[in-house]
Amino acid sequence: MMTKLLFFLGVMFLSALGCAQILSLPEPPQVRAHNHVVSLTLHAVNENGRDAFAFNGASVAPVIRASPGDVLKVTYVNHLPAKSSETCAVNPCMDMTNLHFHGLTVSPNAPQDDVIGMLAMPGQVLHYSVKIPRDHPPGLFWYHTHPHGESHRQVLDGMSGAIVIEGMERYVAEVRRLRERVLVVRGRTIEHDANAAQLRRQVEIPAKGCGGEAEAVEEIFTVNGVVRPRIEIASNERQFWRIVNASADRYLDLQLDGQTFEIVALDGMPLAYHEPKSPSRTSNHLLLAPAGRLEAIVTGPPPRTHSALRTLCVDTGPDGDPNPEMVLADVVQPSSVQPSSDRPSSDLSREHAHVVDHRPPVYNAIDVEALKKTAPDFTVTFTEDKKGFYINGQKFAPDAPPMTSARVGTYQHWRILNQTGELHPFHIHQVHFLAYAENGVPLAHPVWLDTVNVPYRGSVDVILDLTDPVIKGMSVFHCHLLNHEDKGMMAKILFK
């Protein structure tokens, strides 16, 4: 209870002062399984004109920790006002809401990961019961609202949280011994903030952008709800960082000054899951599209050096939004030695975790090279104009039939074409895919993802893994710039 109170007070205090004071990285409350059931109640509320999740009396989204084979039961209560004072992509705002369990290989049917039919109007309640398969890969996932037409506003307001599926130590043994940090990076609008200039200075946004955009910077990033917190790590200490880009519409090009990321998982998929002989790879920086996740081992910088976790400037294209460089957090020496009894929360969760020893499949179990040589089974084309955003020339409609279907138990080769002048991140619910080529050129490091960046006026080729039988049902794929999704850049797919 004390941790929740300190988190809440820290976020509120920082907001009130215009983020002038640097605070230590807060740790959100965590919810764990009891008898293989993770049970919680979330409330959708509006505080000070912004929508938020409320949990146990505080406006903070908990980290949900589960294991393969667990059931996630969420009671989601819509306490949003009947008449919204906010602006939506498609007005008027109706304050309807729901939940999406991003990246989890679970059923798209109610009462599980159904974003089409499960919607709560103000005063209504949704009851989710999500069955996590016993062979589900471990990793970092996240949950956020997904009501078509209002998802951008709600996620920008901060309606999101992290999900951890336990068991990463079975693929990278070292993480069992390391302190774990879950970092939820969100965008925060400063368009109408009286302290906008001060906030820009605090996160060190350069005066000149990298993409030539004429628009002023309208968003900064927070980490666990705080602007530029302090992350404590001793020199040469190794920690396990799990980072989710929970922004509604901004990219992260992550860099840790003077250090590298030892990447062990991307988008909730351990690298060793498909390539057991290559459980990690090292990178100086990594581009995370909105909704992307990075899980990496980091090493503390040398003594008496200043280091920061930052995002580099991302050129989003001639028609894109400004995505400038800025500091996300300062990396500092611990203020005191951690008592031996103060164990990392990740250790406690693993001690009580119900994990299943599912061995990684053999990567060559499917003939990937043969699939790469086939013509695409389906092509997704992103376009836009002054009236909206489209997939294959169509805007999404809740009552529309599926744009395509796919047979469960197969793999499919898809090509995503971006015919616009800005970046678009492609995401499909329920499945992961191998991104292996960009603009027709094979990637040096093909990787399994659930959200991939598509270059403007370019293309990405992917191979979808549709082999899990639990995914049968009606699902969706869309651009994960949620303002674009709200304005039509989404379509249905029937897994049958």
mmCIF file with all atom_site columns, N, CA and C in Angstrom, residues 98-145:
data_model
loop_
_atom_site.group_PDB
_atom_site.id
_atom_site.type_symbol
_atom_site.label_atom_id
_atom_site.label_alt_id
_atom_site.label_comp_id
_atom_site.label_asym_id
_atom_site.label_entity_id
_atom_site.label_seq_id
_atom_site.pdbx_PDB_ins_code
_atom_site.Cartn_x
_atom_site.Cartn_y
_atom_site.Cartn_z
_atom_site.occupancy
_atom_site.B_iso_or_equiv
_atom_site.pdbx_formal_charge
_atom_site.auth_seq_id
_atom_site.auth_comp_id
_atom_site.auth_asym_id
_atom_site.auth_atom_id
_atom_site.pdbx_PDB_model_num
ATOM 1   N N  . ASN A 1 98  ? -12.834 -0.142  -23.628 1.00 0.00 ? 98  ASN A N  1
ATOM 2   C CA . ASN A 1 98  ? -12.636 -1.589  -23.507 1.00 0.00 ? 98  ASN A CA 1
ATOM 3   C C  . ASN A 1 98  ? -11.149 -1.841  -23.304 1.00 0.00 ? 98  ASN A C  1
ATOM 4   N N  . LEU A 1 99  ? -10.725 -3.102  -23.370 1.00 0.00 ? 99  LEU A N  1
ATOM 5   C CA . LEU A 1 99  ? -9.323  -3.455  -23.169 1.00 0.00 ? 99  LEU A CA 1
ATOM 6   C C  . LEU A 1 99  ? -8.823  -4.334  -24.303 1.00 0.00 ? 99  LEU A C  1
ATOM 7   N N  . HIS A 1 100 ? -7.562  -4.145  -24.656 1.00 0.00 ? 100 HIS A N  1
ATOM 8   C CA . HIS A 1 100 ? -6.855  -5.027  -25.582 1.00 0.00 ? 100 HIS A CA 1
ATOM 9   C C  . HIS A 1 100 ? -5.604  -5.527  -24.886 1.00 0.00 ? 100 HIS A C  1
ATOM 10  N N  . PHE A 1 101 ? -5.361  -6.842  -24.981 1.00 0.00 ? 101 PHE A N  1
ATOM 11  C CA . PHE A 1 101 ? -4.202  -7.463  -24.338 1.00 0.00 ? 101 PHE A CA 1
ATOM 12  C C  . PHE A 1 101 ? -3.142  -7.676  -25.417 1.00 0.00 ? 101 PHE A C  1
ATOM 13  N N  . HIS A 1 102 ? -2.373  -6.618  -25.641 1.00 0.00 ? 102 HIS A N  1
ATOM 14  C CA . HIS A 1 102 ? -1.529  -6.497  -26.819 1.00 0.00 ? 102 HIS A CA 1
ATOM 15  C C  . HIS A 1 102 ? -0.402  -7.525  -26.824 1.00 0.00 ? 102 HIS A C  1
ATOM 16  N N  . GLY A 1 103 ? -0.347  -8.299  -27.908 1.00 0.00 ? 103 GLY A N  1
ATOM 17  C CA . GLY A 1 103 ? 0.726   -9.255  -28.122 1.00 0.00 ? 103 GLY A CA 1
ATOM 18  C C  . GLY A 1 103 ? 0.468   -10.647 -27.598 1.00 0.00 ? 103 GLY A C  1
ATOM 19  N N  . LEU A 1 104 ? -0.519  -10.813 -26.724 1.00 0.00 ? 104 LEU A N  1
ATOM 20  C CA . LEU A 1 104 ? -0.797  -12.135 -26.177 1.00 0.00 ? 104 LEU A CA 1
ATOM 21  C C  . LEU A 1 104 ? -1.440  -13.024 -27.239 1.00 0.00 ? 104 LEU A C  1
ATOM 22  N N  . THR A 1 105 ? -0.957  -14.261 -27.333 1.00 0.00 ? 105 THR A N  1
ATOM 23  C CA . THR A 1 105 ? -1.537  -15.238 -28.250 1.00 0.00 ? 105 THR A CA 1
ATOM 24  C C  . THR A 1 105 ? -2.718  -15.891 -27.548 1.00 0.00 ? 105 THR A C  1
ATOM 25  N N  . VAL A 1 106 ? -3.851  -15.194 -27.591 1.00 0.00 ? 106 VAL A N  1
ATOM 26  C CA . VAL A 1 106 ? -5.059  -15.637 -26.905 1.00 0.00 ? 106 VAL A CA 1
ATOM 27  C C  . VAL A 1 106 ? -6.246  -15.478 -27.852 1.00 0.00 ? 106 VAL A C  1
ATOM 28  N N  . SER A 1 107 ? -7.390  -15.958 -27.432 1.00 0.00 ? 107 SER A N  1
ATOM 29  C CA . SER A 1 107 ? -8.578  -15.933 -28.283 1.00 0.00 ? 107 SER A CA 1
ATOM 30  C C  . SER A 1 107 ? -9.069  -14.512 -28.518 1.00 0.00 ? 107 SER A C  1
ATOM 31  N N  . PRO A 1 108 ? -9.512  -14.188 -29.758 1.00 0.00 ? 108 PRO A N  1
ATOM 32  C CA . PRO A 1 108 ? -10.125 -12.890 -30.026 1.00 0.00 ? 108 PRO A CA 1
ATOM 33  C C  . PRO A 1 108 ? -11.618 -12.863 -29.726 1.00 0.00 ? 108 PRO A C  1
ATOM 34  N N  . ASN A 1 109 ? -12.140 -13.961 -29.215 1.00 0.00 ? 109 ASN A N  1
ATOM 35  C CA . ASN A 1 109 ? -13.571 -14.041 -28.927 1.00 0.00 ? 109 ASN A CA 1
ATOM 36  C C  . ASN A 1 109 ? -13.868 -13.605 -27.494 1.00 0.00 ? 109 ASN A C  1
ATOM 37  N N  . ALA A 1 110 ? -15.053 -13.043 -27.282 1.00 0.00 ? 110 ALA A N  1
ATOM 38  C CA . ALA A 1 110 ? -15.487 -12.675 -25.934 1.00 0.00 ? 110 ALA A CA 1
ATOM 39  C C  . ALA A 1 110 ? -15.582 -13.929 -25.080 1.00 0.00 ? 110 ALA A C  1
ATOM 40  N N  . PRO A 1 111 ? -15.217 -13.845 -23.797 1.00 0.00 ? 111 PRO A N  1
ATOM 41  C CA . PRO A 1 111 ? -14.824 -12.655 -23.024 1.00 0.00 ? 111 PRO A CA 1
ATOM 42  C C  . PRO A 1 111 ? -13.307 -12.471 -22.943 1.00 0.00 ? 111 PRO A C  1
ATOM 43  N N  . GLN A 1 112 ? -12.607 -12.769 -24.049 1.00 0.00 ? 112 GLN A N  1
ATOM 44  C CA . GLN A 1 112 ? -11.150 -12.661 -24.021 1.00 0.00 ? 112 GLN A CA 1
ATOM 45  C C  . GLN A 1 112 ? -10.726 -11.383 -24.753 1.00 0.00 ? 112 GLN A C  1
ATOM 46  N N  . ASP A 1 113 ? -9.883  -11.485 -25.760 1.00 0.00 ? 113 ASP A N  1
ATOM 47  C CA . ASP A 1 113 ? -9.311  -10.282 -26.378 1.00 0.00 ? 113 ASP A CA 1
ATOM 48  C C  . ASP A 1 113 ? -10.197 -9.790  -27.532 1.00 0.00 ? 113 ASP A C  1
ATOM 49  N N  . ASP A 1 114 ? -11.438 -9.486  -27.221 1.00 0.00 ? 114 ASP A N  1
ATOM 50  C CA . ASP A 1 114 ? -12.414 -9.035  -28.209 1.00 0.00 ? 114 ASP A CA 1
ATOM 51  C C  . ASP A 1 114 ? -12.510 -7.511  -28.169 1.00 0.00 ? 114 ASP A C  1
ATOM 52  N N  . VAL A 1 115 ? -11.952 -6.844  -29.201 1.00 0.00 ? 115 VAL A N  1
ATOM 53  C CA . VAL A 1 115 ? -12.002 -5.381  -29.239 1.00 0.00 ? 115 VAL A CA 1
ATOM 54  C C  . VAL A 1 115 ? -13.123 -4.868  -30.133 1.00 0.00 ? 115 VAL A C  1
ATOM 55  N N  . ILE A 1 116 ? -13.836 -5.783  -30.799 1.00 0.00 ? 116 ILE A N  1
ATOM 56  C CA . ILE A 1 116 ? -14.909 -5.375  -31.710 1.00 0.00 ? 116 ILE A CA 1
ATOM 57  C C  . ILE A 1 116 ? -16.253 -5.353  -31.005 1.00 0.00 ? 116 ILE A C  1
ATOM 58  N N  . GLY A 1 117 ? -16.572 -6.424  -30.301 1.00 0.00 ? 117 GLY A N  1
ATOM 59  C CA . GLY A 1 117 ? -17.903 -6.541  -29.711 1.00 0.00 ? 117 GLY A CA 1
ATOM 60  C C  . GLY A 1 117 ? -17.988 -6.154  -28.251 1.00 0.00 ? 117 GLY A C  1
ATOM 61  N N  . MET A 1 118 ? -16.871 -6.221  -27.530 1.00 0.00 ? 118 MET A N  1
ATOM 62  C CA . MET A 1 118 ? -16.889 -5.882  -26.109 1.00 0.00 ? 118 MET A CA 1
ATOM 63  C C  . MET A 1 118 ? -16.600 -4.399  -25.939 1.00 0.00 ? 118 MET A C  1
ATOM 64  N N  . LEU A 1 119 ? -17.610 -3.635  -25.633 1.00 0.00 ? 119 LEU A N  1
ATOM 65  C CA . LEU A 1 119 ? -17.499 -2.191  -25.417 1.00 0.00 ? 119 LEU A CA 1
ATOM 66  C C  . LEU A 1 119 ? -18.370 -1.802  -24.234 1.00 0.00 ? 119 LEU A C  1
ATOM 67  N N  . ALA A 1 120 ? -17.874 -0.948  -23.375 1.00 0.00 ? 120 ALA A N  1
ATOM 68  C CA . ALA A 1 120 ? -18.630 -0.486  -22.211 1.00 0.00 ? 120 ALA A CA 1
ATOM 69  C C  . ALA A 1 120 ? -18.896 1.002   -22.351 1.00 0.00 ? 120 ALA A C  1
ATOM 70  N N  . MET A 1 121 ? -20.143 1.388   -22.313 1.00 0.00 ? 121 MET A N  1
ATOM 71  C CA . MET A 1 121 ? -20.506 2.790   -22.243 1.00 0.00 ? 121 MET A CA 1
ATOM 72  C C  . MET A 1 121 ? -20.424 3.233   -20.784 1.00 0.00 ? 121 MET A C  1
ATOM 73  N N  . PRO A 1 122 ? -20.436 4.550   -20.521 1.00 0.00 ? 122 PRO A N  1
ATOM 74  C CA . PRO A 1 122 ? -20.374 5.011   -19.125 1.00 0.00 ? 122 PRO A CA 1
ATOM 75  C C  . PRO A 1 122 ? -21.435 4.320   -18.261 1.00 0.00 ? 122 PRO A C  1
ATOM 76  N N  . GLY A 1 123 ? -20.983 3.810   -17.111 1.00 0.00 ? 123 GLY A N  1
ATOM 77  C CA . GLY A 1 123 ? -21.870 3.104   -16.196 1.00 0.00 ? 123 GLY A CA 1
ATOM 78  C C  . GLY A 1 123 ? -21.912 1.601   -16.412 1.00 0.00 ? 123 GLY A C  1
ATOM 79  N N  . GLN A 1 124 ? -21.304 1.105   -17.488 1.00 0.00 ? 124 GLN A N  1
ATOM 80  C CA . GLN A 1 124 ? -21.335 -0.329  -17.778 1.00 0.00 ? 124 GLN A CA 1
ATOM 81  C C  . GLN A 1 124 ? -20.039 -1.013  -17.317 1.00 0.00 ? 124 GLN A C  1
ATOM 82  N N  . VAL A 1 125 ? -20.104 -2.344  -17.218 1.00 0.00 ? 125 VAL A N  1
ATOM 83  C CA . VAL A 1 125 ? -18.987 -3.146  -16.724 1.00 0.00 ? 125 VAL A CA 1
ATOM 84  C C  . VAL A 1 125 ? -18.687 -4.262  -17.717 1.00 0.00 ? 125 VAL A C  1
ATOM 85  N N  . LEU A 1 126 ? -17.402 -4.512  -17.953 1.00 0.00 ? 126 LEU A N  1
ATOM 86  C CA . LEU A 1 126 ? -16.966 -5.636  -18.775 1.00 0.00 ? 126 LEU A CA 1
ATOM 87  C C  . LEU A 1 126 ? -16.242 -6.651  -17.890 1.00 0.00 ? 126 LEU A C  1
ATOM 88  N N  . HIS A 1 127 ? -16.473 -7.922  -18.181 1.00 0.00 ? 127 HIS A N  1
ATOM 89  C CA . HIS A 1 127 ? -15.824 -8.997  -17.429 1.00 0.00 ? 127 HIS A CA 1
ATOM 90  C C  . HIS A 1 127 ? -14.961 -9.816  -18.395 1.00 0.00 ? 127 HIS A C  1
ATOM 91  N N  . TYR A 1 128 ? -13.646 -9.696  -18.244 1.00 0.00 ? 128 TYR A N  1
ATOM 92  C CA . TYR A 1 128 ? -12.710 -10.426 -19.101 1.00 0.00 ? 128 TYR A CA 1
ATOM 93  C C  . TYR A 1 128 ? -12.224 -11.681 -18.388 1.00 0.00 ? 128 TYR A C  1
ATOM 94  N N  . SER A 1 129 ? -12.098 -12.758 -19.162 1.00 0.00 ? 129 SER A N  1
ATOM 95  C CA . SER A 1 129 ? -11.512 -13.996 -18.666 1.00 0.00 ? 129 SER A CA 1
ATOM 96  C C  . SER A 1 129 ? -10.603 -14.526 -19.773 1.00 0.00 ? 129 SER A C  1
ATOM 97  N N  . VAL A 1 130 ? -9.312  -14.225 -19.663 1.00 0.00 ? 130 VAL A N  1
ATOM 98  C CA . VAL A 1 130 ? -8.345  -14.490 -20.728 1.00 0.00 ? 130 VAL A CA 1
ATOM 99  C C  . VAL A 1 130 ? -7.500  -15.697 -20.335 1.00 0.00 ? 130 VAL A C  1
ATOM 100 N N  . LYS A 1 131 ? -7.569  -16.753 -21.144 1.00 0.00 ? 131 LYS A N  1
ATOM 101 C CA . LYS A 1 131 ? -6.825  -17.971 -20.877 1.00 0.00 ? 131 LYS A CA 1
ATOM 102 C C  . LYS A 1 131 ? -5.478  -17.917 -21.587 1.00 0.00 ? 131 LYS A C  1
ATOM 103 N N  . ILE A 1 132 ? -4.408  -17.902 -20.798 1.00 0.00 ? 132 ILE A N  1
ATOM 104 C CA . ILE A 1 132 ? -3.067  -17.849 -21.361 1.00 0.00 ? 132 ILE A CA 1
ATOM 105 C C  . ILE A 1 132 ? -2.613  -19.283 -21.631 1.00 0.00 ? 132 ILE A C  1
ATOM 106 N N  . PRO A 1 133 ? -2.312  -19.634 -22.876 1.00 0.00 ? 133 PRO A N  1
ATOM 107 C CA . PRO A 1 133 ? -1.934  -21.016 -23.188 1.00 0.00 ? 133 PRO A CA 1
ATOM 108 C C  . PRO A 1 133 ? -0.739  -21.493 -22.360 1.00 0.00 ? 133 PRO A C  1
ATOM 109 N N  . ARG A 1 134 ? -0.715  -22.781 -22.097 1.00 0.00 ? 134 ARG A N  1
ATOM 110 C CA . ARG A 1 134 ? 0.360   -23.355 -21.282 1.00 0.00 ? 134 ARG A CA 1
ATOM 111 C C  . ARG A 1 134 ? 1.709   -23.308 -21.996 1.00 0.00 ? 134 ARG A C  1
ATOM 112 N N  . ASP A 1 135 ? 1.699   -23.151 -23.318 1.00 0.00 ? 135 ASP A N  1
ATOM 113 C CA . ASP A 1 135 ? 2.961   -23.065 -24.049 1.00 0.00 ? 135 ASP A CA 1
ATOM 114 C C  . ASP A 1 135 ? 3.239   -21.645 -24.517 1.00 0.00 ? 135 ASP A C  1
ATOM 115 N N  . HIS A 1 136 ? 2.630   -20.647 -23.859 1.00 0.00 ? 136 HIS A N  1
ATOM 116 C CA . HIS A 1 136 ? 2.819   -19.263 -24.263 1.00 0.00 ? 136 HIS A CA 1
ATOM 117 C C  . HIS A 1 136 ? 4.251   -18.811 -23.986 1.00 0.00 ? 136 HIS A C  1
ATOM 118 N N  . PRO A 1 137 ? 4.897   -18.123 -24.933 1.00 0.00 ? 137 PRO A N  1
ATOM 119 C CA . PRO A 1 137 ? 6.249   -17.625 -24.676 1.00 0.00 ? 137 PRO A CA 1
ATOM 120 C C  . PRO A 1 137 ? 6.249   -16.608 -23.541 1.00 0.00 ? 137 PRO A C  1
ATOM 121 N N  . PRO A 1 138 ? 7.328   -16.544 -22.760 1.00 0.00 ? 138 PRO A N  1
ATOM 122 C CA . PRO A 1 138 ? 7.444   -15.511 -21.727 1.00 0.00 ? 138 PRO A CA 1
ATOM 123 C C  . PRO A 1 138 ? 7.878   -14.196 -22.350 1.00 0.00 ? 138 PRO A C  1
ATOM 124 N N  . GLY A 1 139 ? 7.588   -13.105 -21.662 1.00 0.00 ? 139 GLY A N  1
ATOM 125 C CA . GLY A 1 139 ? 8.044   -11.818 -22.168 1.00 0.00 ? 139 GLY A CA 1
ATOM 126 C C  . GLY A 1 139 ? 7.174   -10.678 -21.689 1.00 0.00 ? 139 GLY A C  1
ATOM 127 N N  . LEU A 1 140 ? 7.422   -9.507  -22.261 1.00 0.00 ? 140 LEU A N  1
ATOM 128 C CA . LEU A 1 140 ? 6.720   -8.282  -21.902 1.00 0.00 ? 140 LEU A CA 1
ATOM 129 C C  . LEU A 1 140 ? 5.622   -7.993  -22.911 1.00 0.00 ? 140 LEU A C  1
ATOM 130 N N  . PHE A 1 141 ? 4.418   -7.805  -22.398 1.00 0.00 ? 141 PHE A N  1
ATOM 131 C CA . PHE A 1 141 ? 3.250   -7.458  -23.190 1.00 0.00 ? 141 PHE A CA 1
ATOM 132 C C  . PHE A 1 141 ? 2.616   -6.230  -22.532 1.00 0.00 ? 141 PHE A C  1
ATOM 133 N N  . TRP A 1 142 ? 1.460   -5.788  -23.040 1.00 0.00 ? 142 TRP A N  1
ATOM 134 C CA . TRP A 1 142 ? 0.832   -4.646  -22.378 1.00 0.00 ? 142 TRP A CA 1
ATOM 135 C C  . TRP A 1 142 ? -0.653  -4.632  -22.692 1.00 0.00 ? 142 TRP A C  1
ATOM 136 N N  . TYR A 1 143 ? -1.383  -3.887  -21.890 1.00 0.00 ? 143 TYR A N  1
ATOM 137 C CA . TYR A 1 143 ? -2.818  -3.743  -22.095 1.00 0.00 ? 143 TYR A CA 1
ATOM 138 C C  . TYR A 1 143 ? -3.136  -2.257  -22.243 1.00 0.00 ? 143 TYR A C  1
ATOM 139 N N  . HIS A 1 144 ? -4.115  -1.982  -23.088 1.00 0.00 ? 144 HIS A N  1
ATOM 140 C CA . HIS A 1 144 ? -4.541  -0.596  -23.301 1.00 0.00 ? 144 HIS A CA 1
ATOM 141 C C  . HIS A 1 144 ? -5.958  -0.600  -23.847 1.00 0.00 ? 144 HIS A C  1
ATOM 142 N N  . THR A 1 145 ? -6.592  0.546   -23.811 1.00 0.00 ? 145 THR A N  1
ATOM 143 C CA . THR A 1 145 ? -7.951  0.646   -24.333 1.00 0.00 ? 145 THR A CA 1
ATOM 144 C C  . THR A 1 145 ? -7.926  0.623   -25.853 1.00 0.00 ? 145 THR A C  1
#
